[in-house]
CSV table of C-alpha atoms in Angstrom, one decimal:
chain,number,residue,atom,x,y,z
L,6,UNK,CA,0.2,-0.2,0.0
L,7,UNK,CA,3.1,2.5,1.1
L,8,UNK,CA,4.2,1.5,-2.7
L,9,UNK,CA,1.1,2.6,-4.2
L,10,UNK,CA,1.2,5.8,-2.5
L,11,UNK,CA,4.4,6.7,-3.1
L,12,UNK,CA,3.9,5.8,-7.0
L,13,UNK,CA,0.5,7.1,-7.6
L,14,UNK,CA,0.4,9.8,-5.1
L,15,UNK,CA,-2.8,9.7,-2.2
L,16,UNK,CA,-5.2,11.5,-4.6
L,17,UNK,CA,-5.3,8.8,-7.9
L,18,UNK,CA,-4.4,5.7,-5.1
L,19,UNK,CA,-8.0,7.0,-4.0
L,20,UNK,CA,-10.0,6.6,-7.0
L,21,UNK,CA,-7.8,3.5,-7.5
L,22,UNK,CA,-9.5,2.5,-3.9
L,23,UNK,CA,-12.5,3.7,-4.4
L,24,UNK,CA,-13.0,2.2,-8.2
L,25,UNK,CA,-12.3,-1.3,-7.1
L,26,UNK,CA,-14.3,-1.2,-4.0
L,27,UNK,CA,-17.5,0.3,-6.3
L,28,UNK,CA,-16.9,-2.5,-8.3
L,29,UNK,CA,-16.2,-5.2,-5.9
L,30,UNK,CA,-19.5,-3.8,-4.7
L,31,UNK,CA,-21.6,-3.7,-7.4
L,32,UNK,CA,-20.6,-6.9,-10.0
L,33,UNK,CA,-19.5,-9.2,-6.9
L,34,UNK,CA,-21.0,-8.8,-3.7
L,35,UNK,CA,-24.2,-7.4,-4.5
L,36,UNK,CA,-25.2,-9.8,-7.1
L,37,UNK,CA,-24.4,-12.7,-4.6
L,38,UNK,CA,-26.3,-11.2,-1.9
L,39,UNK,CA,-28.8,-10.8,-4.3
L,40,UNK,CA,-28.7,-14.7,-4.7
L,41,UNK,CA,-28.7,-16.1,-1.2
L,42,UNK,CA,-32.1,-14.0,-0.5
L,43,UNK,CA,-33.5,-15.5,-4.2
L,44,UNK,CA,-32.3,-19.0,-2.5
L,45,UNK,CA,-34.4,-18.1,0.9
L,46,UNK,CA,-37.7,-16.9,-1.1
L,47,UNK,CA,-40.6,-19.2,-2.6
L,48,UNK,CA,-40.6,-18.7,-6.7
L,49,UNK,CA,-44.6,-17.0,-6.1
L,50,UNK,CA,-46.3,-15.6,-9.6
L,51,UNK,CA,-45.6,-11.5,-8.6
L,52,UNK,CA,-48.8,-11.0,-7.2
L,53,UNK,CA,-48.5,-13.1,-4.1
L,54,UNK,CA,-45.1,-11.8,-3.4
L,55,UNK,CA,-45.0,-10.0,-0.1
L,56,UNK,CA,-47.8,-11.3,1.0
L,57,UNK,CA,-48.0,-13.9,3.7
L,58,UNK,CA,-46.8,-17.1,1.6
L,59,UNK,CA,-43.3,-14.9,0.5
L,60,UNK,CA,-41.0,-16.3,3.8
L,61,UNK,CA,-38.1,-17.4,4.3
L,62,UNK,CA,-37.3,-21.2,3.6
L,63,UNK,CA,-34.8,-23.6,3.3
L,64,UNK,CA,-37.4,-25.7,0.9
L,65,UNK,CA,-35.0,-24.8,-2.3
L,66,UNK,CA,-32.0,-26.6,-0.9
L,67,UNK,CA,-34.0,-29.4,-0.1
L,68,UNK,CA,-35.2,-29.6,-3.6
L,69,UNK,CA,-31.6,-31.5,-4.5
L,70,UNK,CA,-31.9,-34.1,-1.7
L,71,UNK,CA,-35.0,-34.8,-2.8
L,72,UNK,CA,-34.6,-35.2,-6.4
L,73,UNK,CA,-31.9,-38.1,-6.6
L,74,UNK,CA,-31.7,-37.4,-10.9
L,75,UNK,CA,-29.9,-33.6,-9.6
L,76,UNK,CA,-28.1,-35.2,-6.7
L,77,UNK,CA,-26.7,-37.7,-9.0
L,78,UNK,CA,-25.8,-35.3,-11.5
L,79,UNK,CA,-24.2,-32.7,-8.9
L,80,UNK,CA,-22.0,-35.8,-7.0
L,81,UNK,CA,-21.5,-37.0,-10.7
L,82,UNK,CA,-20.0,-32.8,-11.7
L,83,UNK,CA,-17.5,-32.7,-7.9
L,84,UNK,CA,-16.0,-36.2,-9.2
L,85,UNK,CA,-15.7,-35.0,-12.8
L,86,UNK,CA,-14.4,-31.8,-12.1
L,87,UNK,CA,-12.3,-33.2,-9.4
L,88,UNK,CA,-10.5,-35.5,-12.5
L,89,UNK,CA,-10.3,-32.6,-15.0
L,90,UNK,CA,-8.1,-31.3,-12.6
L,91,UNK,CA,-6.2,-34.0,-11.9
L,92,UNK,CA,-5.3,-34.8,-15.8
L,93,UNK,CA,-4.4,-31.2,-16.9
L,94,UNK,CA,-2.4,-30.8,-13.7
L,95,UNK,CA,-0.3,-34.2,-15.4
L,96,UNK,CA,-0.8,-33.0,-18.8
L,97,UNK,CA,0.4,-29.6,-17.4
L,98,UNK,CA,3.5,-30.2,-14.8
L,99,UNK,CA,6.5,-31.9,-17.6
L,100,UNK,CA,5.2,-28.7,-19.5
L,101,UNK,CA,5.5,-26.3,-17.2
L,102,UNK,CA,8.8,-28.0,-15.9
L,103,UNK,CA,10.3,-27.6,-19.7
L,104,UNK,CA,9.3,-24.0,-19.7
L,105,UNK,CA,10.6,-23.6,-16.6
L,106,UNK,CA,14.5,-24.9,-16.3
L,107,UNK,CA,15.1,-26.9,-18.9
L,108,UNK,CA,13.7,-25.1,-23.1
L,109,UNK,CA,17.3,-22.3,-23.5
L,110,UNK,CA,15.7,-18.7,-22.8
L,111,UNK,CA,15.7,-17.3,-25.8
L,112,UNK,CA,13.1,-19.9,-27.2
L,113,UNK,CA,10.6,-19.9,-24.1
L,114,UNK,CA,8.6,-16.8,-25.4
L,115,UNK,CA,7.8,-18.7,-29.0
L,116,UNK,CA,6.8,-21.8,-26.9
L,117,UNK,CA,4.7,-18.9,-24.6
L,118,UNK,CA,3.3,-17.6,-27.4
L,119,UNK,CA,2.1,-20.9,-29.5
L,120,UNK,CA,0.7,-21.4,-26.0
L,121,UNK,CA,-1.3,-18.8,-26.2
L,122,UNK,CA,-2.1,-17.7,-29.9
L,123,UNK,CA,-4.6,-21.1,-29.7
L,124,UNK,CA,-6.6,-19.2,-27.1
L,125,UNK,CA,-7.1,-16.2,-29.0
L,126,UNK,CA,-10.0,-17.6,-30.3
L,127,UNK,CA,-13.3,-17.8,-28.2
L,128,UNK,CA,-13.3,-20.6,-26.1
L,129,UNK,CA,-17.1,-21.5,-28.2
L,130,UNK,CA,-15.4,-21.4,-31.5
L,131,UNK,CA,-12.5,-24.1,-29.4
L,132,UNK,CA,-14.7,-26.0,-28.0
L,133,UNK,CA,-17.1,-26.4,-31.5
L,134,UNK,CA,-13.2,-27.1,-32.9
L,135,UNK,CA,-13.0,-29.9,-30.8
L,136,UNK,CA,-16.5,-31.0,-31.8
L,137,UNK,CA,-15.4,-31.0,-35.4
L,138,UNK,CA,-12.5,-33.2,-33.7
L,139,UNK,CA,-14.2,-35.7,-31.8
L,140,UNK,CA,-17.2,-35.9,-33.6
L,141,UNK,CA,-18.1,-39.3,-35.2
L,142,UNK,CA,-17.0,-39.1,-38.8
L,143,UNK,CA,-13.9,-36.3,-37.6
L,144,UNK,CA,-10.6,-36.8,-38.3
L,145,UNK,CA,-9.7,-38.7,-34.5
L,146,UNK,CA,-11.8,-41.3,-35.9
L,147,UNK,CA,-10.6,-41.0,-39.3
L,148,UNK,CA,-6.7,-41.3,-38.0
L,149,UNK,CA,-7.9,-44.4,-35.9
L,150,UNK,CA,-9.3,-46.1,-39.3
L,151,UNK,CA,-6.3,-45.5,-40.7
L,152,UNK,CA,-4.1,-47.1,-38.4
L,153,UNK,CA,-5.9,-49.6,-38.1
L,154,UNK,CA,-6.7,-49.0,-34.7
L,155,UNK,CA,-10.5,-49.6,-34.6
L,156,UNK,CA,-12.9,-51.2,-36.9
L,157,UNK,CA,-15.4,-48.6,-36.8
L,158,UNK,CA,-15.9,-45.4,-35.8
L,159,UNK,CA,-15.9,-44.6,-32.0
L,160,UNK,CA,-18.1,-41.7,-30.6
L,161,UNK,CA,-16.7,-39.4,-28.4
L,162,UNK,CA,-19.1,-37.3,-28.2
L,163,UNK,CA,-22.4,-37.9,-25.9
L,164,UNK,CA,-20.4,-38.6,-23.3
L,165,UNK,CA,-18.2,-37.7,-20.4
L,166,UNK,CA,-14.6,-38.6,-22.2
L,167,UNK,CA,-15.4,-36.2,-24.8
L,168,UNK,CA,-16.8,-32.9,-22.0
L,169,UNK,CA,-13.3,-34.2,-19.8
L,170,UNK,CA,-11.1,-33.9,-22.9
L,171,UNK,CA,-12.5,-30.8,-24.0
L,172,UNK,CA,-12.4,-28.8,-20.2
L,173,UNK,CA,-8.6,-30.0,-20.1
L,174,UNK,CA,-7.8,-28.2,-23.1
L,175,UNK,CA,-9.5,-25.0,-22.4
L,176,UNK,CA,-8.4,-24.5,-19.0
L,177,UNK,CA,-5.2,-25.7,-19.7
L,178,UNK,CA,-3.1,-22.1,-19.7
L,179,UNK,CA,-4.7,-22.2,-16.2
L,180,UNK,CA,-2.7,-25.0,-14.8
L,181,UNK,CA,0.3,-24.3,-17.0
L,182,UNK,CA,1.1,-20.8,-16.0
L,183,UNK,CA,1.0,-20.2,-12.0
L,184,UNK,CA,2.9,-23.9,-11.5
L,185,UNK,CA,6.0,-22.4,-14.5
L,186,UNK,CA,5.9,-18.9,-12.1
L,187,UNK,CA,6.4,-20.9,-8.9
L,188,UNK,CA,9.2,-23.8,-10.7
L,189,UNK,CA,10.6,-20.7,-12.4
L,190,UNK,CA,12.2,-18.7,-9.5
L,191,UNK,CA,13.5,-22.5,-8.6
L,192,UNK,CA,17.2,-22.3,-8.4
L,193,UNK,CA,18.3,-24.5,-11.4
L,194,UNK,CA,22.1,-24.8,-9.1
L,195,UNK,CA,19.4,-26.6,-6.8
L,196,UNK,CA,18.2,-29.3,-8.8
L,197,UNK,CA,22.3,-29.8,-10.2
L,198,UNK,CA,23.5,-30.6,-6.8
L,199,UNK,CA,20.5,-33.3,-6.6
L,200,UNK,CA,21.7,-34.9,-9.6
L,201,UNK,CA,25.2,-34.6,-8.7
L,202,UNK,CA,24.4,-36.5,-5.3
L,203,UNK,CA,22.8,-39.0,-7.4
L,204,UNK,CA,19.0,-38.5,-7.0
L,205,UNK,CA,17.1,-39.8,-10.1
L,206,UNK,CA,14.5,-37.8,-11.8
L,207,UNK,CA,11.4,-38.7,-9.4
L,208,UNK,CA,13.1,-38.1,-5.9
L,209,UNK,CA,14.2,-34.6,-7.6
L,210,UNK,CA,10.8,-33.7,-8.8
L,211,UNK,CA,9.5,-35.1,-5.0
L,212,UNK,CA,11.6,-33.9,-3.0
L,213,UNK,CA,13.2,-30.0,-4.7
L,214,UNK,CA,10.6,-29.2,-7.5
L,215,UNK,CA,6.6,-30.2,-5.8
L,216,UNK,CA,7.2,-28.9,-2.5
L,217,UNK,CA,8.9,-25.2,-4.0
L,218,UNK,CA,6.2,-25.5,-6.6
L,219,UNK,CA,3.3,-26.4,-4.5
L,220,UNK,CA,2.1,-22.4,-4.2
L,221,UNK,CA,1.5,-22.6,-8.1
L,222,UNK,CA,-0.1,-25.7,-8.4
L,223,UNK,CA,-2.5,-24.9,-5.3
L,224,UNK,CA,-3.5,-21.7,-7.4
L,225,UNK,CA,-3.7,-23.9,-11.3
L,226,UNK,CA,-5.8,-26.9,-9.2
L,227,UNK,CA,-8.4,-24.3,-7.7
L,228,UNK,CA,-8.9,-22.3,-10.5
L,229,UNK,CA,-9.1,-25.5,-12.9
L,230,UNK,CA,-11.9,-27.3,-11.1
L,231,UNK,CA,-13.5,-23.9,-10.1
L,232,UNK,CA,-13.3,-23.3,-13.9
L,233,UNK,CA,-14.6,-27.0,-14.9
L,234,UNK,CA,-17.4,-26.8,-12.4
L,235,UNK,CA,-18.9,-23.3,-13.1
L,236,UNK,CA,-18.7,-24.4,-16.9
L,237,UNK,CA,-21.6,-24.6,-19.4
L,238,UNK,CA,-20.8,-24.2,-22.4
L,239,UNK,CA,-18.5,-27.6,-22.7
L,240,UNK,CA,-20.3,-29.7,-21.4
L,241,UNK,CA,-23.9,-28.5,-23.7
L,242,UNK,CA,-21.9,-28.6,-26.6
L,243,UNK,CA,-19.8,-32.5,-25.4
L,244,UNK,CA,-21.8,-33.3,-23.9
L,245,UNK,CA,-25.4,-35.4,-24.0
L,246,UNK,CA,-28.2,-36.0,-22.1
L,247,UNK,CA,-26.0,-38.8,-19.8
L,248,UNK,CA,-23.4,-36.6,-18.7
L,249,UNK,CA,-25.5,-33.2,-17.4
L,250,UNK,CA,-23.6,-30.9,-16.0
L,251,UNK,CA,-24.7,-29.2,-12.8
L,252,UNK,CA,-23.9,-26.4,-14.6
L,253,UNK,CA,-26.9,-27.1,-16.6
L,254,UNK,CA,-29.3,-27.6,-14.4
L,255,UNK,CA,-28.9,-24.2,-13.1
L,256,UNK,CA,-29.3,-22.5,-16.8
L,257,UNK,CA,-32.3,-24.5,-16.4
L,258,UNK,CA,-33.8,-23.6,-13.8
L,259,UNK,CA,-33.1,-19.9,-14.3
L,260,UNK,CA,-34.3,-19.7,-18.1
L,261,UNK,CA,-36.4,-22.3,-18.6
L,262,UNK,CA,-38.6,-23.3,-15.7
L,263,UNK,CA,-38.6,-19.8,-14.9
L,264,UNK,CA,-37.8,-20.8,-10.9
L,265,UNK,CA,-34.9,-17.9,-10.4
L,266,UNK,CA,-35.6,-19.2,-6.5
L,267,UNK,CA,-34.6,-22.8,-7.1
L,268,UNK,CA,-31.6,-21.9,-9.4
L,269,UNK,CA,-30.5,-19.1,-7.2
L,270,UNK,CA,-30.2,-22.0,-4.0
L,271,UNK,CA,-28.5,-24.7,-7.0
L,272,UNK,CA,-25.9,-22.1,-7.8
L,273,UNK,CA,-25.4,-20.7,-3.8
L,274,UNK,CA,-24.8,-24.9,-3.0
L,275,UNK,CA,-22.3,-25.3,-6.0
L,276,UNK,CA,-20.5,-21.4,-5.0
L,277,UNK,CA,-20.2,-22.9,-1.2
L,278,UNK,CA,-18.6,-25.9,-3.3
L,279,UNK,CA,-16.2,-23.9,-4.9
L,280,UNK,CA,-15.3,-22.0,-1.4
L,281,UNK,CA,-15.0,-26.2,-0.1
L,282,UNK,CA,-12.5,-27.1,-2.5
L,283,UNK,CA,-10.4,-23.3,-2.0
L,284,UNK,CA,-10.3,-24.9,1.7
L,285,UNK,CA,-9.5,-28.2,1.1
L,286,UNK,CA,-6.4,-27.1,-2.1
L,287,UNK,CA,-4.7,-25.4,0.9
L,288,UNK,CA,-5.0,-27.2,3.6
L,289,UNK,CA,-3.6,-30.4,0.9
L,290,UNK,CA,-1.4,-28.7,0.0
L,291,UNK,CA,-0.1,-26.6,3.2
L,292,UNK,CA,-0.3,-22.9,1.7
L,293,UNK,CA,-2.0,-19.8,2.9
L,294,UNK,CA,-3.1,-16.2,0.8
L,295,UNK,CA,0.0,-15.4,0.9
L,296,UNK,CA,2.0,-18.2,-0.5
L,297,UNK,CA,-1.2,-18.3,-3.6
L,298,UNK,CA,-1.4,-14.7,-4.0
L,299,UNK,CA,2.8,-15.0,-4.5
């Protein structure tokens, strides 16, 4: 704070803080408070709002536990989002380590640009690209048939596999960059010293690299899980009736069922789930908010 005051002066610093406070109040705090208020009220016609039936109740929250279909989709969304997070971590950790410690410095900007350029395209278009790749008559099936790895085209769309593949691709940068930033600060001499003492690569990563990169891994896992659990476009485009996401149920309550109160309750349950995952990740990786902020 003192650095900001020194750089911008008290007047400009006050304006910046006021703008941030207004932004947080109008776009973050107020909508959440309205969502909570909606979630505890029954869905009533406009003429009956404010009447004796318009009272606070937990009926909207109880609906999830009594509707076995929605509960199964909610549980599936949790484990599928965790699987997306784990898969993205497995894919991105080697990439981040290579960029941070192995790749020549003069080539790192080119490699990072190669990662970033595809994400200049809108998320919907990138998801549609995977829809084409995974289609029944798409290029992936054509390659598998040409190589003789399968006798007939496979159906990758309409199930959880296509959704998970699409999400891993869509959110890959949210895992790569936090881990890369954490590993980049690791002194290479520590790795060289461990190798000179006879440590193998697995031990080097387990004892040196991963402990140093824990804040970056925690940030990447938190961001990926929250984005996956709250995703709507990817499961809607790449999934099917058997791979519905909890966000699709929320969307249906709001825009098809017209029951904003029930949709708000479901949305708040998902929000609590994401907050719980953040706390679990911080405890699992033994990092605090200060470590994550770095």
